[in-house]
């Protein structure tokens, strides 16, 4: 707790990481609401709020508009699609996220689900635990392998680069698609996602959930990936047409998928649950105690820095221009 921040009111919206909440309560006057709905606040308490923190709960324009003295929104997570950052930027409200501290963890998870999908390790473990090894003999050879594959990364940011480094160490050539080539990145660039999918057999999406990436991985992209294709999603579920993906898995358009993120979390479509060639995990990309603690600290440190040093540590691009208010 600092003398400067204790009188400042910060709103904690929805389910919040335990360490974030503990620090918010010690550093600030913390008010909790279960959802990003302005009607949950009285006009008086809304007027007191100067900072806000959210994990995955939506912070819509209506909530930002209902908080006349709001200066900063600290998002727990590198992806900040839950926050209307464009609206915040237009209203002079800073938005921060938690990059860097989770990069290596998420890249590790991406490789894990890729190998799960290709080599069927979850199914092999279930086979052993069910006593089938002793009764029926060895687990069947996997039709798929990482050997000889070429990987394509959709979204070559910090996490994409960390995944690319790992893939290189595994001996796989790497290509990528972004809106524009990334300066200083030597991997083969493709101007379109379909062009990338055609050139590779292993597509890894690390793309953020924005209007321009919505359902970008569609039937055409999956067709281009081909019948030996493996699709991995560690970015956001909204970037995939899940019905098209489930159909592609069922009819052999692609061979397998490894998914950490889904369009309607925590609900997962029955068609994906029914796909034996999909390895599914519940959005655990950054979910170790070590990394979540670092994310929690960065989330709260952004608020403390804003109110004590008048600058955000990790502003998102939409609000990079926002300056701290005087007085
Ligand atoms: C994030 O921080 O956006 C990741 O999805 C967490 O796993």
Short mmCIF file of N, CA and C and ligand atoms in Angstrom, two decimals, residues 75-81 98 102 106 159 234-236 260-261 283-287 292 295, ligand 1:
data_model
loop_
_atom_site.label_atom_id
_atom_site.label_comp_id
_atom_site.label_asym_id
_atom_site.label_seq_id
_atom_site.Cartn_x
_atom_site.Cartn_y
_atom_site.Cartn_z
N UNK A 75 -6.04 -4.81 -17.82
CA UNK A 75 -6.53 -6.13 -18.24
C UNK A 75 -5.53 -7.20 -17.83
N UNK A 76 -6.04 -8.25 -17.17
CA UNK A 76 -5.20 -9.39 -16.79
C UNK A 76 -5.15 -10.33 -17.99
N UNK A 77 -4.00 -10.40 -18.66
CA UNK A 77 -3.88 -11.23 -19.86
C UNK A 77 -3.31 -10.39 -20.99
N UNK A 78 -2.64 -11.05 -21.93
CA UNK A 78 -2.10 -10.30 -23.07
C UNK A 78 -3.21 -9.97 -24.06
N UNK A 79 -4.17 -10.89 -24.22
CA UNK A 79 -5.32 -10.63 -25.09
C UNK A 79 -6.32 -9.77 -24.34
N UNK A 80 -6.74 -8.67 -24.95
CA UNK A 80 -7.63 -7.75 -24.24
C UNK A 80 -8.92 -7.54 -25.02
N UNK A 81 -9.36 -8.60 -25.71
CA UNK A 81 -10.60 -8.51 -26.49
C UNK A 81 -11.83 -8.30 -25.61
N UNK A 98 -0.94 -7.60 -20.21
CA UNK A 98 0.21 -8.23 -19.53
C UNK A 98 1.07 -9.04 -20.51
N UNK A 102 4.20 -13.78 -20.07
CA UNK A 102 3.58 -15.09 -20.35
C UNK A 102 4.07 -15.71 -21.67
N UNK A 106 3.15 -19.64 -22.83
CA UNK A 106 2.13 -19.89 -23.85
C UNK A 106 2.76 -20.63 -25.04
N UNK A 159 4.55 -13.97 -28.99
CA UNK A 159 4.31 -15.39 -28.74
C UNK A 159 4.58 -16.20 -30.01
N UNK A 234 -3.92 -21.29 -30.22
CA UNK A 234 -3.50 -20.86 -28.88
C UNK A 234 -3.84 -19.37 -28.71
N UNK A 235 -4.48 -18.77 -29.77
CA UNK A 235 -4.78 -17.33 -29.75
C UNK A 235 -6.13 -17.04 -29.13
N UNK A 236 -7.15 -16.97 -29.99
CA UNK A 236 -8.52 -16.73 -29.51
C UNK A 236 -9.48 -17.58 -30.34
N UNK A 260 -6.63 -24.77 -27.57
CA UNK A 260 -6.61 -24.27 -26.19
C UNK A 260 -7.71 -23.25 -25.97
N UNK A 261 -8.23 -22.70 -27.07
CA UNK A 261 -9.19 -21.59 -26.96
C UNK A 261 -10.41 -21.86 -27.84
N UNK A 283 -8.22 -23.60 -22.15
CA UNK A 283 -7.55 -22.28 -22.10
C UNK A 283 -6.51 -22.22 -20.97
N UNK A 284 -5.50 -23.07 -21.10
CA UNK A 284 -4.47 -23.16 -20.07
C UNK A 284 -3.13 -22.61 -20.55
N UNK A 285 -3.14 -21.87 -21.66
CA UNK A 285 -1.88 -21.40 -22.26
C UNK A 285 -0.91 -20.81 -21.26
N UNK A 286 -1.39 -19.93 -20.40
CA UNK A 286 -0.49 -19.26 -19.44
C UNK A 286 -0.71 -19.76 -18.02
N UNK A 287 -1.48 -20.86 -17.87
CA UNK A 287 -2.03 -21.18 -16.55
C UNK A 287 -1.11 -22.01 -15.66
N UNK A 292 1.00 -17.00 -13.87
CA UNK A 292 -0.17 -16.21 -13.49
C UNK A 292 0.18 -15.18 -12.40
N UNK A 295 1.79 -12.31 -14.19
CA UNK A 295 0.76 -11.54 -14.90
C UNK A 295 -0.03 -10.68 -13.92
C1 LIG B 1 -3.96 -14.24 -22.56
O1 LIG B 1 -3.28 -13.74 -21.68
O2 LIG B 1 -4.64 -13.57 -23.34
C2 LIG B 1 -3.91 -15.72 -22.73
O3 LIG B 1 -4.96 -16.19 -23.49
C3 LIG B 1 -3.89 -16.39 -21.38
O4 LIG B 1 -3.69 -17.78 -21.53
#
